[in-house]
GROMACS .gro file of C-alpha atoms in nm:
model
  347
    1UNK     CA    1   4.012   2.661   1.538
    2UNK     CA    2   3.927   2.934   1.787
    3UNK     CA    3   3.530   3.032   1.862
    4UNK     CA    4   3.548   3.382   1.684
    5UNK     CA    5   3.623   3.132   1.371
    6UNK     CA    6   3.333   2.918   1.445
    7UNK     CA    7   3.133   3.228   1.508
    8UNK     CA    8   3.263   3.421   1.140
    9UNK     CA    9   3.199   3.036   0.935
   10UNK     CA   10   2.840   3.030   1.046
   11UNK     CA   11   2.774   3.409   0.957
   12UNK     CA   12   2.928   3.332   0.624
   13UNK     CA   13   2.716   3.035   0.547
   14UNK     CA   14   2.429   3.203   0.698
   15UNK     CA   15   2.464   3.500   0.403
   16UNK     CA   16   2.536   3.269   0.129
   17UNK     CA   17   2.211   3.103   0.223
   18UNK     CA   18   2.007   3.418   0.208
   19UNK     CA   19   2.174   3.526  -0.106
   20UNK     CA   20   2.093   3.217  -0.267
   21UNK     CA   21   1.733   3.213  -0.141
   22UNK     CA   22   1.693   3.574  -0.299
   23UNK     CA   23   1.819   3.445  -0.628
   24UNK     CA   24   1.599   3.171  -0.609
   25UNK     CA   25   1.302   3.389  -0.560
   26UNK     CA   26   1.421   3.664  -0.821
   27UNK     CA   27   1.409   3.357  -1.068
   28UNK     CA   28   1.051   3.291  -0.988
   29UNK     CA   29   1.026   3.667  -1.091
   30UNK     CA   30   0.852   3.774  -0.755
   31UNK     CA   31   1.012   4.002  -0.480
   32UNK     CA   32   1.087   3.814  -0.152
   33UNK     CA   33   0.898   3.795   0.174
   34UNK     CA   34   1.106   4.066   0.295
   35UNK     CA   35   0.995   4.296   0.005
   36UNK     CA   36   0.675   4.248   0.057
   37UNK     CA   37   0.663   4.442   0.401
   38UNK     CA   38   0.927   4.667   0.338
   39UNK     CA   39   0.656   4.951   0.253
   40UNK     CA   40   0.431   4.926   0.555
   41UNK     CA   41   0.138   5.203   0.523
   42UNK     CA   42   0.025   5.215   0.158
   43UNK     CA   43  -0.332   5.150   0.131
   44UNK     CA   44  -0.552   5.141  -0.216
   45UNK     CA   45  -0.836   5.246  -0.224
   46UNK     CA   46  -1.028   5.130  -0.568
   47UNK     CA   47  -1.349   5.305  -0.705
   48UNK     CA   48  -1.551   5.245  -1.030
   49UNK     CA   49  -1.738   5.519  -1.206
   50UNK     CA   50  -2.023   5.391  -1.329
   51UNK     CA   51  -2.191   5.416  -1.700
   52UNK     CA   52  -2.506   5.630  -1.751
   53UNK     CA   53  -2.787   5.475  -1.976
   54UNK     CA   54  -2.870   5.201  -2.167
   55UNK     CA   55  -2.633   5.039  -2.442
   56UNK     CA   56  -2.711   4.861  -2.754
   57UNK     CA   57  -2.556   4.659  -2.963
   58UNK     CA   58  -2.232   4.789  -3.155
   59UNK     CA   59  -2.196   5.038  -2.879
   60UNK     CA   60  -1.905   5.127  -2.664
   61UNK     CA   61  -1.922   5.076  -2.245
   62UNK     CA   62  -1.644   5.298  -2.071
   63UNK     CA   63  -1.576   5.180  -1.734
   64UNK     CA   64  -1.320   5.450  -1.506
   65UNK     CA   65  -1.106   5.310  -1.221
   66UNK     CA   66  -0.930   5.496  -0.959
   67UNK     CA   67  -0.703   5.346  -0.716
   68UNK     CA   68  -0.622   5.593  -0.425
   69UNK     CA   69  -0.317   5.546  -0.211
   70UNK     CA   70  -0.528   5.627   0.091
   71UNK     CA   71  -0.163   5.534   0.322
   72UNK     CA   72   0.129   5.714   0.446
   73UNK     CA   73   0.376   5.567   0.193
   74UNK     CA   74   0.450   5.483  -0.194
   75UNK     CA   75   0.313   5.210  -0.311
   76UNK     CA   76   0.551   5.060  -0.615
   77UNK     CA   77   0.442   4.825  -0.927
   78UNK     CA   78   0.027   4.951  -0.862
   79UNK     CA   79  -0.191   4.737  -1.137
   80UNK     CA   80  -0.507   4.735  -1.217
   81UNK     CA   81  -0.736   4.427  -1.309
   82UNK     CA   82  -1.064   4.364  -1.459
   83UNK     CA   83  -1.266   4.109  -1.670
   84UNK     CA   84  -1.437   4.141  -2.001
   85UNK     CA   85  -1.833   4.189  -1.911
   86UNK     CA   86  -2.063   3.924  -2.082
   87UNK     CA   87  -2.209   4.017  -2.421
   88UNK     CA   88  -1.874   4.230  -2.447
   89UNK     CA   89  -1.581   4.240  -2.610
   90UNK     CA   90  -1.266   4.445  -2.506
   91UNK     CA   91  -1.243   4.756  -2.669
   92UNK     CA   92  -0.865   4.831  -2.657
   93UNK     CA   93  -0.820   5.162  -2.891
   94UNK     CA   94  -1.081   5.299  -2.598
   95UNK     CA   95  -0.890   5.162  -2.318
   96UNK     CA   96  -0.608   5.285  -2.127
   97UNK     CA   97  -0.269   5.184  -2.300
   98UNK     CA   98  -0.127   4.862  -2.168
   99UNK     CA   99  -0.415   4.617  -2.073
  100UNK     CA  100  -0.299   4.291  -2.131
  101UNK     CA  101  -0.548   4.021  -2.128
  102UNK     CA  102  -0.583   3.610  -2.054
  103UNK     CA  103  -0.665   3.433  -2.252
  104UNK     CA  104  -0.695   3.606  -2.610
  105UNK     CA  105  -0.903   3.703  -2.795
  106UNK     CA  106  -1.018   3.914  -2.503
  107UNK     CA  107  -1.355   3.818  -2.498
  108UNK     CA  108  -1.640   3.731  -2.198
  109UNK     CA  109  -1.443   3.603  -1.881
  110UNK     CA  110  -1.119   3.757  -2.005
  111UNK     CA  111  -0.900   3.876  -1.732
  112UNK     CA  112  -0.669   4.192  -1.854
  113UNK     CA  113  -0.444   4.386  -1.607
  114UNK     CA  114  -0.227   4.687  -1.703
  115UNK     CA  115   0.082   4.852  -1.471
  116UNK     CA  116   0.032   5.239  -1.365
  117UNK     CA  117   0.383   5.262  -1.229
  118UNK     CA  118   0.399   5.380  -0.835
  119UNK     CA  119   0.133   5.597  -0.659
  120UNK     CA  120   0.291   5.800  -0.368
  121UNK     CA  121   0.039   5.839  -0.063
  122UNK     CA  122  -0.231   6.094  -0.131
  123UNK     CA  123  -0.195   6.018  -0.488
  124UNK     CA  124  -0.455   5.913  -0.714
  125UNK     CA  125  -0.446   5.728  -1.068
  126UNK     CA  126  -0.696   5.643  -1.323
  127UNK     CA  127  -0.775   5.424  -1.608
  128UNK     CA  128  -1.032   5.355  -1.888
  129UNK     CA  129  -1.119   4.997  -1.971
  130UNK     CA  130  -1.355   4.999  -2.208
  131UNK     CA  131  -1.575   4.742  -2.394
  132UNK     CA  132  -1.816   4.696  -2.679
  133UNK     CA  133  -2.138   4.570  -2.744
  134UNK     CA  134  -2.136   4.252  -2.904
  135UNK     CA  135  -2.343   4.245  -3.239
  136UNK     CA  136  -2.606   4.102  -3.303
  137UNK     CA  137  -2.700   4.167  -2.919
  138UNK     CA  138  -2.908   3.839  -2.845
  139UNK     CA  139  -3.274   3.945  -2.757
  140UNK     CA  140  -3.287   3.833  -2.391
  141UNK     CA  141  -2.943   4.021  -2.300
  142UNK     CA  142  -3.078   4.243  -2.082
  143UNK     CA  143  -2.808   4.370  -1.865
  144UNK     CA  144  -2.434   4.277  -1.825
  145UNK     CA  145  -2.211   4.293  -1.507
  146UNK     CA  146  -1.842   4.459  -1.439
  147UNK     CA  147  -1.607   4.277  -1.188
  148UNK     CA  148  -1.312   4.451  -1.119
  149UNK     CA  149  -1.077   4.205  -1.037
  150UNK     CA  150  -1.229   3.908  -0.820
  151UNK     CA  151  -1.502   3.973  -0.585
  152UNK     CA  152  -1.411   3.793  -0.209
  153UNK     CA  153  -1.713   3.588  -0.218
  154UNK     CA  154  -1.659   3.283  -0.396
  155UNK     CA  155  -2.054   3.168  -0.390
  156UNK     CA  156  -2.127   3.495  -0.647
  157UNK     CA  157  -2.186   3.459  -0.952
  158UNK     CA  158  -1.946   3.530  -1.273
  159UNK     CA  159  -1.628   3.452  -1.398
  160UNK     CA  160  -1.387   3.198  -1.207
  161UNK     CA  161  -1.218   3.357  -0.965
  162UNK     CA  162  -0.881   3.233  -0.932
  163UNK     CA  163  -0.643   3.531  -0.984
  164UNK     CA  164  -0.558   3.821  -0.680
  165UNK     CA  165  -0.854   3.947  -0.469
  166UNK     CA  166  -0.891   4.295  -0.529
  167UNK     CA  167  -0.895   4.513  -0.844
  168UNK     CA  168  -0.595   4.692  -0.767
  169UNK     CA  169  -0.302   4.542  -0.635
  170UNK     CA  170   0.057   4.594  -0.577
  171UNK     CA  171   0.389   4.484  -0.659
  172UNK     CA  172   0.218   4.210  -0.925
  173UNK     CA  173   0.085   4.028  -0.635
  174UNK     CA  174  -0.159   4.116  -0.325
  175UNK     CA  175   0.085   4.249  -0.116
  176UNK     CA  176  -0.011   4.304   0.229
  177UNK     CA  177  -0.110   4.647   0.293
  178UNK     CA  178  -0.372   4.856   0.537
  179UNK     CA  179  -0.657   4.706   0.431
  180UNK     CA  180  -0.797   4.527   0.131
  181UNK     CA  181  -1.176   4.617   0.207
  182UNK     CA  182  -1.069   4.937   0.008
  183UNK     CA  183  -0.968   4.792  -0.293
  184UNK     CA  184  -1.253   4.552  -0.433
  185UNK     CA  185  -1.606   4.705  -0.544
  186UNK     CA  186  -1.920   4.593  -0.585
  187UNK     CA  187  -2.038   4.424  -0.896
  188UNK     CA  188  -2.172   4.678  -1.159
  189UNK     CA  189  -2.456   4.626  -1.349
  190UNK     CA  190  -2.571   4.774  -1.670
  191UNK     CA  191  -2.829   4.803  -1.881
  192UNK     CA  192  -2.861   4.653  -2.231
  193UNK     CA  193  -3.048   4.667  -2.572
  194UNK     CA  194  -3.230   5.009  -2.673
  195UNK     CA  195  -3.433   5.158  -2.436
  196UNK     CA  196  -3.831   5.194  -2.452
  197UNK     CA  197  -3.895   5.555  -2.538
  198UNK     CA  198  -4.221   5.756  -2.356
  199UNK     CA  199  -4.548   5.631  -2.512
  200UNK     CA  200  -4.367   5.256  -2.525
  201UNK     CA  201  -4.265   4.976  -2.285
  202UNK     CA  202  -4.161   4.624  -2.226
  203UNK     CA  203  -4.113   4.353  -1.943
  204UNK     CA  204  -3.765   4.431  -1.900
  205UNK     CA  205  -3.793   4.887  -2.035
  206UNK     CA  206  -3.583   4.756  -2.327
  207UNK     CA  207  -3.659   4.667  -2.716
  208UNK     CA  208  -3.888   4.518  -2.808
  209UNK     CA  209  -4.117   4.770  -2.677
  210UNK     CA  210  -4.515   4.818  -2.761
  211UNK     CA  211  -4.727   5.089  -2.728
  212UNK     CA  212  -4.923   5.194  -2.435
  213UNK     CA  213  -5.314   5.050  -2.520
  214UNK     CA  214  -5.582   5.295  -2.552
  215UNK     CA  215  -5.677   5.462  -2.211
  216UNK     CA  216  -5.340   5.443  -2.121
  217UNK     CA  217  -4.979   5.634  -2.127
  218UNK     CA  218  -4.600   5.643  -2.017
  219UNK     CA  219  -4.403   5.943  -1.952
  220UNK     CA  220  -4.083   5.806  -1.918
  221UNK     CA  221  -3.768   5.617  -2.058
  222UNK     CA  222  -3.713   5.251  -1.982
  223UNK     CA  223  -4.073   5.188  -1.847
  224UNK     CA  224  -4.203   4.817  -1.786
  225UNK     CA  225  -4.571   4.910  -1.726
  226UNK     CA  226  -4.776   5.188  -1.831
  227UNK     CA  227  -4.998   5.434  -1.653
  228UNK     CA  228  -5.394   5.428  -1.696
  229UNK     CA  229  -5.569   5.723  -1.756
  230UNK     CA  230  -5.775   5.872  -1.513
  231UNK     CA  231  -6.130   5.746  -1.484
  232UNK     CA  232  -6.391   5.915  -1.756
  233UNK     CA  233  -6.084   5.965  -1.986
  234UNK     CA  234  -5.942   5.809  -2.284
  235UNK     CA  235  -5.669   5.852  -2.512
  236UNK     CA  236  -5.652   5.883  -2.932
  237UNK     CA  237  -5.482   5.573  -3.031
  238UNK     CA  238  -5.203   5.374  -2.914
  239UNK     CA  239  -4.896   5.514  -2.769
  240UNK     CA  240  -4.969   5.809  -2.527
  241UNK     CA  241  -4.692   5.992  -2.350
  242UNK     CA  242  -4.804   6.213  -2.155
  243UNK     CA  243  -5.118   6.241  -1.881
  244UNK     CA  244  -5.254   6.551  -2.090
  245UNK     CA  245  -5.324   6.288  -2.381
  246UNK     CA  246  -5.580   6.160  -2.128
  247UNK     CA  247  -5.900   6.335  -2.241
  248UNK     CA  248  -6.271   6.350  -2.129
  249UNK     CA  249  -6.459   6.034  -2.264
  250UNK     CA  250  -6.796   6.058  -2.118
  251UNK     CA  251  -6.933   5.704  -2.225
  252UNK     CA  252  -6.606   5.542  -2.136
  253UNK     CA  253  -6.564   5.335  -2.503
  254UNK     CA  254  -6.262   5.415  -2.518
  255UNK     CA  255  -6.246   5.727  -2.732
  256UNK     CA  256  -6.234   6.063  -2.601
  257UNK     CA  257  -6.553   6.288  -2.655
  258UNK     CA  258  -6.373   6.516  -2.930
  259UNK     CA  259  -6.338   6.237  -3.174
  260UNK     CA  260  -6.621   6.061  -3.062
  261UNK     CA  261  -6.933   6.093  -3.308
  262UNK     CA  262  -7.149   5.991  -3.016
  263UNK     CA  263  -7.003   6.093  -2.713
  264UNK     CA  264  -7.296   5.972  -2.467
  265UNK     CA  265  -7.344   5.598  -2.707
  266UNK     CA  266  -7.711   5.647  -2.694
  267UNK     CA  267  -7.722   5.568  -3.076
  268UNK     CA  268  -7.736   5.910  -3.198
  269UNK     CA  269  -7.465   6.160  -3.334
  270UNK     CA  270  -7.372   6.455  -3.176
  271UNK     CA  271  -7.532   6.685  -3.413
  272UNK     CA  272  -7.837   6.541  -3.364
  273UNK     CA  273  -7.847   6.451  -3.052
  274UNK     CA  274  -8.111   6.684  -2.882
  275UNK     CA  275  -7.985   6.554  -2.528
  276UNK     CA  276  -7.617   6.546  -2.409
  277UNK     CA  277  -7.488   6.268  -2.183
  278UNK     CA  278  -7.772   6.054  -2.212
  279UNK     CA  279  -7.814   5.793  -1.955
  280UNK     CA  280  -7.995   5.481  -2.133
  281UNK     CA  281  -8.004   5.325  -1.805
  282UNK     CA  282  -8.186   5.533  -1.633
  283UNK     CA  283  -8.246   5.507  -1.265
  284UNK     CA  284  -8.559   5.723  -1.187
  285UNK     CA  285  -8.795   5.456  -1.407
  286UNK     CA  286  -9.138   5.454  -1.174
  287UNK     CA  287  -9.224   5.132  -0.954
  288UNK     CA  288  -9.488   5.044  -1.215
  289UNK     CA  289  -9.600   5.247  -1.573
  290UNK     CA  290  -9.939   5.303  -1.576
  291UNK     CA  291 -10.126   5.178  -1.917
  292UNK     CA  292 -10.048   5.336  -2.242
  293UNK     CA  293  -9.749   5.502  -2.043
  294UNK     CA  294  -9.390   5.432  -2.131
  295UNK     CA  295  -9.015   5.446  -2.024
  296UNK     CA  296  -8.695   5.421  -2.220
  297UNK     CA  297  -8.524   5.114  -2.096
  298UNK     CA  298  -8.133   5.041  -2.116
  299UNK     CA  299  -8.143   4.946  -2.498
  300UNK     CA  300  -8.281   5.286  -2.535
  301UNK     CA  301  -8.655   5.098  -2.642
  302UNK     CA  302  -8.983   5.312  -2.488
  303UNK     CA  303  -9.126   4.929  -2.464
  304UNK     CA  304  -9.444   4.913  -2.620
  305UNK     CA  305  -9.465   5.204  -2.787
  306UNK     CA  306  -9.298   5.172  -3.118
  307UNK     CA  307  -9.002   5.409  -3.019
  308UNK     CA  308  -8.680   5.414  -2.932
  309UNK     CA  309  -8.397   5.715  -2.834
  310UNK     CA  310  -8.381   5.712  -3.240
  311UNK     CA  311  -8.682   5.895  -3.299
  312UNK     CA  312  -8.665   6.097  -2.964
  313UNK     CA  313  -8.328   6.228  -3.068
  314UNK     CA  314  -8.123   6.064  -2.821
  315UNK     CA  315  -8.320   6.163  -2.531
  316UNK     CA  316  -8.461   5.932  -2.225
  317UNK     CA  317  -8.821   5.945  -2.088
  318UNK     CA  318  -8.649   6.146  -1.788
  319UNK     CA  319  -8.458   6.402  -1.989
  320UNK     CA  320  -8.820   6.422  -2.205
  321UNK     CA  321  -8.987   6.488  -1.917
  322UNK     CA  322  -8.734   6.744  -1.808
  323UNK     CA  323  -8.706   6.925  -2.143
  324UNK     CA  324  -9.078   6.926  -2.236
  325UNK     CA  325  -9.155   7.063  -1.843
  326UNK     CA  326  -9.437   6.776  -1.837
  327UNK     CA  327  -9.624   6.716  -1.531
  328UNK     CA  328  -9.511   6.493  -1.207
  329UNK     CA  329  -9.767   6.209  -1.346
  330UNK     CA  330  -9.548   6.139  -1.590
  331UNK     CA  331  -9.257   6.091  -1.369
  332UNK     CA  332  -9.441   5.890  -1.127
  333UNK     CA  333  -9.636   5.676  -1.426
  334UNK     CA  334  -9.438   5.684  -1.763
  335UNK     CA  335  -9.461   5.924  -2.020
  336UNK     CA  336  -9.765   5.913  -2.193
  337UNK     CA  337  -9.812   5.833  -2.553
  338UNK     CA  338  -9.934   6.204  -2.674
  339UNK     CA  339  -9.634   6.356  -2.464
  340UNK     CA  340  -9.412   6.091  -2.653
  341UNK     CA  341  -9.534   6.261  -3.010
  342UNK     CA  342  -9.544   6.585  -2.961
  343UNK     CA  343  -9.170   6.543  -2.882
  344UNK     CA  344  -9.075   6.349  -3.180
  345UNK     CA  345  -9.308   6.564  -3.382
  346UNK     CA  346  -9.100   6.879  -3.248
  347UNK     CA  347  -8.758   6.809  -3.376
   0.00000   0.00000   0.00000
């Protein structure tokens, strides 16, 4: 036998081999090696929009993913992967036809993929994947977190991430393409249970929420603290949402001067209180009362003389002193005990 034989026998058995190595591989139901670069420059390019708010239980949690071919050619048999939240289940009426998910019932952890077909380059597609809110909603569920397909870093936290390494991938496989930086997102967290309303909050903004305390207020949703009112200002009862419910509260107890009976707490009501904003601890009392002169004193007692801001009608020695125009000596010595009557006498 001649070379050129030689040389045709080894081509032959050299294209047998291939073919069988293709049929092999067929079998396996993936494309071979060769397939797998034969569409150099497709790129995908994954983003998540994500939800707005605060979800409770029984409600639904609509995730949208794009995948961009941000390359310069078709990318064929694009799918798109993601796993069931916790405290979710998957919502497949909401979803985009043709999730499929592993293992069933698609519950927590689930991982459920779906095939968009080919995306030619500058092409974008899009798909819902929604969940719901399991019910009852267990009281410490606070949040829950989206991973579209497998996050790169093993060390996070969340399902088990042994399936492909991006959340859109190609030909049921990741193929190699551009760049998989573009295809994986970060983790998505979102908030659970109802919301605090204004005048309302919590630890964690959501149910169970109690009122702001007296003297205090919140303005907004999903608050974890509240706001105190300004000093000299109080509120009317629990749960104020809004600064203007902080109102002027002279005597700072804690209710605000237009429901107060006795706005300056000297003892006496309002309407018959013959001195406003009286200051039982008053801070001009002389160095030393002569005798048979007196001073109110922080219990609102003129010590000594039988008296107290009862009978004067809610006034001080000082405000006494100021009202009835009485001499210096009195200011420098105590009041004196005829000054003393002729104010009580002259209510």
């Amino acid at each position: 036998m001649d070379s050129r034989s030689h040389t045709l026998q080894r081509a032959v058995a050299a294209l047998l081999a291939t073919a069988a190595l293709l049929a092999s591989v067929l079998a396996l139901g993936q494309a071979p090696a060769s397939a797998q670069i034969s569409q150099p420059g497709f790129d995908m390019a994954l983003s998540v929009e994500e939800p707005v708010g605060s979800f409770d239980a029984g409600d639904t949690i609509v995730f949208e993913m794009t995948a961009q071919n941000i390359g310069t050619t078709t990318a064929v048999q694009v799918f798109f992967s993601a796993y069931v939240p916790r405290h979710t289940v998957l919502n497949l009426a909401a979803s985009t036809p043709g999730f499929q998910c592993s293992p069933l019932p698609a519950t927590v952890g689930a991982n459920c993929t779906t095939e968009v077909g080919n995306i030619a380059a500058g092409d974008t597609v899009s798909v819902v994947f929604a969940v719901d809110v399991v019910s009852p909603l267990p009281a410490d569920a606070t949040e829950t977190i989206f991973w579209p397909g497998c996050d790169p870093d093993p060390n996070a936290p969340g399902p088990d991430y042994n399936c492909i390494p991006a959340g859109v991938f190609v030909g049921g496989s990741p193929f190699a393409e551009l760049s998989y930086d573009n295809n994986w997102v970060d983790p998505i967290t979102v908030s659970l249970g109802s919301p605090c309303q204004p005048g309302t909050f919590s630890a964690t903004g959501n149910a169970p929420c109690e009122p702001a305390a007296i003297g205090s207020y919140v303005d907004t949703v999903g608050a974890t603290t509240t706001t105190p009112c300004p000093a000299g200002t109080s509120t009317i009862g629990l749960g104020s949402a809004s600064a203007a419910d902080c109102l002027v509260d002279f005597d700072a107890d804690g209710t605000p001067d237009v429901v107060d009976p006795d706005d300056d707490n000297d003892g006496v009501d309002d309407p018959a209180d013959r001195c406003a904003e009286t200051d039982l601890a008053d801070d001009t009392a002389p160095a030393r009362l002569k005798r048979n002169r007196f001073w109110s004193d922080a219990s609102g007692v003129f010590g000594g003389s039988g008296y107290t801001v009862a009978d004067t009608g809610g006034c001080s020695a000082s405000q006494i002193i100021d009202a009835a125009g009485l001499g210096n000596g009195h200011r420098r010595f105590g009041i004196s005990r005829s000054a003393l009557r002729e104010w009580i006498a002259s209510a």
